[in-house]
XYZ file of C-alpha atoms in Angstrom:
446
model
C 84.899 114.073 129.328
C 82.054 116.273 128.250
C 78.344 115.614 128.026
C 76.912 115.877 124.524
C 73.536 117.393 123.677
C 72.016 113.910 123.803
C 73.234 113.197 127.298
C 76.245 111.051 126.325
C 79.448 111.312 128.278
C 82.259 111.554 125.757
C 85.959 112.187 126.314
C 87.393 115.469 125.161
C 89.179 115.102 121.850
C 91.812 117.650 122.735
C 94.759 116.231 124.701
C 95.467 119.813 125.767
C 92.529 119.416 128.141
C 94.915 117.465 130.360
C 96.668 120.079 132.444
C 100.433 120.119 132.172
C 100.797 120.991 135.843
C 98.819 119.767 138.816
C 95.825 117.464 138.668
C 94.526 116.360 135.235
C 91.050 117.652 134.423
C 89.787 114.237 133.314
C 90.602 111.311 135.565
C 89.255 107.900 134.629
C 88.784 104.802 136.741
C 88.784 101.753 134.439
C 86.507 98.749 134.907
C 86.091 95.429 133.099
C 84.309 92.099 133.380
C 86.744 89.468 132.114
C 86.759 85.646 132.227
C 90.397 85.809 133.300
C 93.351 88.178 133.481
C 93.703 91.762 134.627
C 95.106 93.479 131.521
C 93.395 96.784 130.708
C 96.416 98.310 128.962
C 94.575 98.813 125.682
C 91.716 100.692 127.359
C 94.287 102.830 129.142
C 96.041 103.556 125.835
C 92.712 104.554 124.273
C 92.113 106.955 127.147
C 95.619 108.352 126.819
C 94.991 108.977 123.123
C 91.768 110.798 124.074
C 93.692 112.970 126.536
C 92.385 111.350 129.726
C 94.494 110.349 132.749
C 93.965 106.899 134.306
C 93.895 106.857 138.111
C 92.917 103.262 138.852
C 91.209 100.088 137.684
C 89.062 97.204 138.850
C 88.415 93.858 137.148
C 85.705 91.355 138.036
C 86.205 87.814 136.782
C 82.932 86.554 135.337
C 81.927 84.765 132.130
C 79.251 87.313 131.218
C 78.612 90.892 132.220
C 75.735 91.554 134.621
C 72.673 92.463 132.477
C 71.719 95.461 134.636
C 74.926 96.919 136.047
C 77.724 95.235 133.996
C 79.539 94.368 137.235
C 77.914 92.502 140.094
C 76.234 94.596 142.852
C 79.019 93.975 145.360
C 81.720 94.896 142.849
C 79.839 98.065 141.892
C 79.970 99.285 145.490
C 83.654 98.392 145.643
C 84.285 100.418 142.492
C 82.296 103.349 143.880
C 84.579 103.525 146.926
C 87.788 102.927 144.944
C 86.935 105.563 142.336
C 86.174 108.094 145.059
C 89.444 107.306 146.823
C 91.355 107.710 143.533
C 89.662 111.090 142.930
C 88.245 109.883 139.593
C 85.624 111.997 137.877
C 84.616 109.460 135.213
C 84.412 105.658 134.950
C 85.589 103.996 131.715
C 84.342 100.525 130.763
C 86.301 98.125 128.541
C 83.153 96.884 126.773
C 80.199 98.468 125.026
C 77.407 99.017 127.545
C 73.721 98.800 126.871
C 71.785 102.006 127.638
C 70.292 100.289 130.688
C 73.679 99.197 132.026
C 75.048 102.678 131.550
C 72.143 104.416 133.310
C 72.236 101.991 136.223
C 75.997 102.260 136.619
C 75.894 106.058 136.620
C 73.145 105.961 139.241
C 75.017 103.497 141.473
C 78.465 105.056 141.103
C 77.434 108.703 141.179
C 79.857 109.388 138.304
C 79.582 109.722 134.519
C 80.215 106.385 132.782
C 81.654 105.988 129.298
C 82.181 102.742 127.427
C 84.871 101.541 125.042
C 82.828 102.263 121.915
C 82.193 105.901 122.829
C 85.916 106.412 123.532
C 86.880 104.987 120.136
C 84.195 107.032 118.370
C 85.478 110.174 120.036
C 89.072 109.431 118.983
C 87.903 108.803 115.432
C 86.045 112.120 115.451
C 89.251 113.900 116.383
C 91.414 112.101 113.809
C 89.168 112.118 110.713
C 90.501 114.650 108.215
C 88.824 113.947 104.881
C 85.227 114.910 104.161
C 84.108 111.294 103.787
C 86.001 110.282 106.934
C 84.083 112.900 108.910
C 80.810 111.692 107.395
C 81.599 108.124 108.414
C 82.415 109.121 111.992
C 79.273 111.232 112.331
C 77.138 108.356 111.046
C 78.672 105.941 113.537
C 78.181 108.393 116.410
C 74.548 109.067 115.541
C 73.714 105.369 115.271
C 75.409 104.732 118.601
C 73.672 107.640 120.357
C 70.202 107.036 118.926
C 69.324 104.534 121.662
C 70.822 106.773 124.350
C 68.845 109.987 123.870
C 66.259 109.528 126.595
C 68.435 110.598 129.518
C 68.685 114.252 128.478
C 64.927 114.840 128.571
C 63.766 112.902 131.634
C 63.391 116.102 133.692
C 61.018 117.523 131.074
C 58.964 114.330 130.950
C 58.101 114.746 134.626
C 56.714 118.227 133.971
C 53.961 116.922 131.708
C 52.508 114.189 133.904
C 50.989 114.040 137.361
C 49.377 111.357 139.480
C 46.190 113.448 139.861
C 45.635 113.983 136.147
C 46.614 110.873 134.195
C 45.482 110.276 130.597
C 44.730 113.222 128.274
C 47.104 116.098 128.768
C 49.801 114.012 130.421
C 51.984 113.814 127.318
C 54.816 116.034 128.500
C 57.077 118.268 126.434
C 59.999 116.012 127.249
C 58.498 113.070 125.375
C 57.710 115.343 122.433
C 61.301 116.568 122.442
C 62.635 113.005 122.528
C 60.619 112.061 119.456
C 61.691 115.264 117.713
C 65.317 114.565 118.510
C 65.070 110.977 117.327
C 63.356 111.990 114.097
C 66.047 114.576 113.406
C 68.731 111.988 114.131
C 67.124 109.431 111.814
C 66.799 112.047 109.068
C 70.459 112.942 109.471
C 71.447 109.257 109.401
C 69.541 108.804 106.128
C 71.237 111.875 104.650
C 74.677 110.647 105.723
C 74.057 107.228 104.202
C 73.096 108.864 100.899
C 76.283 110.946 100.930
C 78.377 107.899 101.740
C 76.789 106.014 98.840
C 77.939 108.895 96.634
C 81.411 108.601 98.150
C 81.389 104.882 97.423
C 80.329 105.579 93.852
C 83.154 108.078 93.336
C 85.615 105.622 94.874
C 84.366 102.998 92.442
C 85.076 105.367 89.530
C 88.619 106.008 90.766
C 89.102 102.295 91.367
C 87.922 101.534 87.837
C 90.531 103.954 86.503
C 93.219 102.146 88.456
C 91.952 98.763 87.302
C 92.139 99.888 83.687
C 95.805 100.608 84.316
C 96.130 97.019 85.626
C 98.487 98.052 88.381
C 98.878 95.439 91.126
C 97.298 96.608 94.381
C 98.802 96.042 97.819
C 96.960 96.942 101.030
C 98.553 97.439 104.433
C 96.302 96.047 107.154
C 96.978 95.429 110.791
C 96.479 96.390 114.384
C 96.453 100.085 115.123
C 99.900 101.524 115.899
C 101.680 98.572 114.242
C 103.711 100.942 112.059
C 101.794 100.663 108.776
C 102.163 104.341 107.847
C 105.896 104.256 108.615
C 106.201 101.171 106.418
C 104.290 102.884 103.598
C 106.681 105.831 103.774
C 109.738 103.569 103.862
C 108.661 101.551 100.824
C 107.278 104.347 98.643
C 109.274 107.378 99.746
C 106.065 109.206 100.677
C 105.572 111.441 103.695
C 102.296 110.241 105.186
C 101.860 111.608 108.724
C 103.054 109.288 111.484
C 102.473 109.602 115.235
C 102.701 107.253 118.190
C 99.002 107.117 118.964
C 96.092 104.805 118.265
C 94.074 105.369 115.088
C 96.345 108.111 113.755
C 95.470 106.962 110.218
C 91.744 106.891 109.392
C 91.604 107.969 105.757
C 93.221 105.580 103.256
C 96.441 106.795 101.636
C 97.473 105.287 98.282
C 100.991 105.735 96.977
C 103.002 104.359 94.053
C 105.555 101.640 94.746
C 108.073 100.535 92.117
C 109.956 97.244 92.361
C 112.476 96.384 89.635
C 110.747 98.753 87.265
C 107.242 97.390 87.834
C 104.726 99.817 89.413
C 102.383 98.843 92.244
C 99.744 100.728 94.188
C 100.100 100.511 97.967
C 97.287 101.639 100.287
C 97.507 102.288 104.017
C 94.185 101.693 105.790
C 92.644 102.320 109.211
C 94.135 100.237 111.998
C 92.088 97.518 113.657
C 91.625 96.827 117.342
C 90.071 94.255 119.652
C 86.310 94.648 119.919
C 86.230 97.166 117.061
C 82.675 98.606 117.238
C 80.359 97.340 114.538
C 79.212 100.915 113.951
C 82.724 101.692 112.732
C 83.043 98.569 110.605
C 79.767 99.469 108.900
C 80.416 103.206 108.615
C 83.953 102.757 107.301
C 82.847 100.250 104.678
C 84.010 102.547 101.873
C 87.439 102.866 103.454
C 87.811 99.194 104.330
C 86.718 98.289 100.806
C 90.228 99.230 99.678
C 91.407 96.191 101.620
C 88.861 93.844 100.063
C 89.847 94.948 96.541
C 93.599 94.471 97.055
C 95.471 91.754 95.180
C 97.740 91.246 98.191
C 97.318 92.188 101.856
C 100.383 92.886 103.954
C 99.292 92.019 107.492
C 101.574 94.242 109.563
C 102.021 93.387 113.234
C 104.121 94.884 116.013
C 106.565 92.042 116.674
C 108.094 93.781 119.696
C 105.144 92.945 121.974
C 104.935 89.662 123.947
C 103.812 86.644 121.934
C 100.472 86.300 123.733
C 99.598 89.929 123.037
C 100.728 89.593 119.427
C 98.525 86.522 118.987
C 95.524 88.500 120.234
C 96.336 91.269 117.732
C 96.591 88.794 114.863
C 93.244 87.258 115.792
C 91.579 90.675 116.041
C 92.754 91.649 112.552
C 91.816 88.268 111.089
C 88.337 88.665 112.592
C 87.788 92.080 110.992
C 89.172 90.904 107.630
C 86.700 88.015 107.729
C 83.889 90.412 108.636
C 84.548 92.707 105.662
C 84.936 89.819 103.194
C 88.727 89.829 102.837
C 89.416 86.695 104.828
C 90.430 84.641 101.770
C 92.578 87.320 100.117
C 96.277 86.506 99.532
C 98.173 87.639 102.601
C 101.760 88.141 103.740
C 102.626 88.479 107.428
C 105.037 91.358 108.097
C 106.680 91.327 111.540
C 107.473 95.012 111.974
C 109.703 96.787 114.544
C 112.477 94.209 114.214
C 114.938 96.841 115.459
C 113.427 96.361 118.932
C 113.936 92.568 119.009
C 116.674 90.661 120.804
C 118.102 87.387 119.473
C 115.845 85.271 121.687
C 112.675 86.985 120.427
C 113.823 86.703 116.814
C 114.309 82.958 117.234
C 110.896 82.667 118.891
C 109.282 84.475 115.946
C 111.026 82.251 113.413
C 109.609 79.218 115.167
C 106.085 80.590 115.815
C 105.612 82.369 112.473
C 107.770 80.638 109.838
C 105.964 82.406 106.991
C 106.405 85.847 108.543
C 109.062 88.320 107.445
C 110.870 90.420 110.053
C 111.364 94.039 108.976
C 111.990 97.429 110.492
C 110.253 100.299 108.753
C 112.364 102.607 110.906
C 115.848 101.298 110.050
C 115.123 99.654 106.693
C 115.968 96.132 107.854
C 114.265 93.477 105.714
C 112.643 95.922 103.272
C 114.541 94.527 100.267
C 113.412 91.024 101.208
C 109.846 92.330 101.593
C 109.991 93.808 98.094
C 111.130 90.434 96.764
C 108.270 88.666 98.558
C 105.762 91.124 97.074
C 107.191 90.550 93.597
C 107.140 86.798 94.120
C 103.486 86.881 95.153
C 102.555 88.681 91.935
C 104.909 86.670 89.716
C 102.817 83.623 90.501
C 99.790 85.326 88.922
C 101.571 86.501 85.737
C 101.349 84.914 82.305
C 104.196 84.792 79.749
C 103.535 86.634 76.462
C 105.359 86.776 73.155
C 104.068 89.750 71.150
C 104.822 91.525 67.895
C 103.683 95.141 68.024
C 103.522 97.145 64.774
C 105.583 100.333 64.760
C 102.427 102.473 64.783
C 101.491 100.940 68.167
C 104.069 102.927 70.107
C 101.498 103.870 72.740
C 100.774 100.221 73.524
C 104.475 99.480 73.711
C 104.966 102.311 76.198
C 102.036 100.977 78.226
C 103.632 97.542 78.357
C 106.904 99.012 79.570
C 105.018 100.869 82.306
C 103.120 97.782 83.407
C 105.821 95.169 83.152
C 109.042 97.065 83.705
C 111.672 94.722 82.267
C 110.757 93.502 78.777
C 112.821 91.520 76.333
C 112.632 93.618 73.157
C 113.834 92.986 69.579
C 113.241 95.328 66.647
C 112.228 93.475 63.467
C 111.170 94.515 59.995
C 107.498 93.996 60.896
C 107.526 95.679 64.294
C 108.799 95.304 67.836
C 108.984 91.778 69.246
C 108.530 91.741 73.016
C 108.570 88.945 75.575
C 107.707 89.201 79.227
C 105.286 88.244 81.972
C 102.113 90.290 82.426
C 98.874 90.093 84.439
C 96.274 87.792 82.908
C 93.919 90.672 82.071
C 96.725 92.470 80.218
C 97.591 89.296 78.312
C 93.995 89.084 77.119
C 94.033 92.704 75.896
C 97.158 92.019 73.826
C 96.077 88.595 72.596
C 95.738 89.716 68.964
C 99.402 90.737 68.911
C 100.540 87.313 70.130
C 103.049 85.675 67.795
C 101.638 82.221 68.531
C 98.232 82.927 66.954
C 99.650 84.767 63.992
C 97.623 87.835 64.761
C 100.609 90.120 64.951
C 102.566 88.741 62.038
C 100.196 90.292 59.535
C 100.504 93.700 61.136
C 97.073 93.658 62.782
C 96.418 96.563 65.117
C 93.575 98.027 67.081
């Protein structure tokens, strides 16, 4: 982990920093204050993704973290000795620390301390590829670091003050530098927010274009590393990058999906996680908005993990969906990685999640059934139409074929008679061609 210009300890984003031979350069001792349990596997996986080796852990069971040192004083001393014995050179905390907790812990432990939020922010910084993704990560990092800038300049503050000459002239260069740094950070935050508003505006334009096409929209949402990108590739035939690491996908990827001739738009979004930092939820609002605008959300979960862990993942995703305003959106539970399940686990899933659908994006198991469930979800929102399109409306007829796929078509002397089921908004656009109201029988066009 490296110290940033504002005094933050952040993990290196390059896994190559972990030496292939001998002792790893970055060795973390994990700590947590939990009401119960000892599981820090997710924190360890985050560190692994950031290229940091884990050499030990300590958990203190308490309902709330200590306001000054996160862990109780006795536990802090225990951690100090254990971390030294494990040859750790950084301490990683499973929660977000206040600036005071972080400073006090570093002082007591004699080691750099990094919290869960900073680790996630650092991973995001390494995985963001698009211009707007990088803007969103930078904004989140600046907002997180703004309250943590004082530590870098404390040595300069002491230069400008003395006990023998208090008052005028005691305003040291360190304090001036702090205010300068904070002003620059606030200015940069304002600039980033303006740029992200522009990004949101351009996304709205692209979304409006898609809405004019009236293509059904499906969003893949779920816990990070649940296999969403693999599922997107399996369903659409695309080649979105896939790797076995947390938060590999940050920028949304939209691909075309065709089921029985009907086109859909399917979007893969950033994975969620327990205790997802609010800075990221806010900063990635433009990205997560793709989920809120979807007609159907496929909630993808790794069904190969134990039921208790899977339940925690489901709750974490539900919490974020509620936070971004997508809690009431139509949703289908997809139990991915079915190829890793034995018969006992399959039966357990059928009992615990009767509405879920077991699939394997890797082997293709259940994908046909998933396609049918997607179609069924949209069929319930379609309206039947009976239209007569004049021959000079060939463009509209082609559009209907693109939107609907299978149409019942009969050529008549007056035009082309078509029957099918279409989205309500499409039905309204073609209302004047409806046979029932007589609008089409007189050859009306428009």
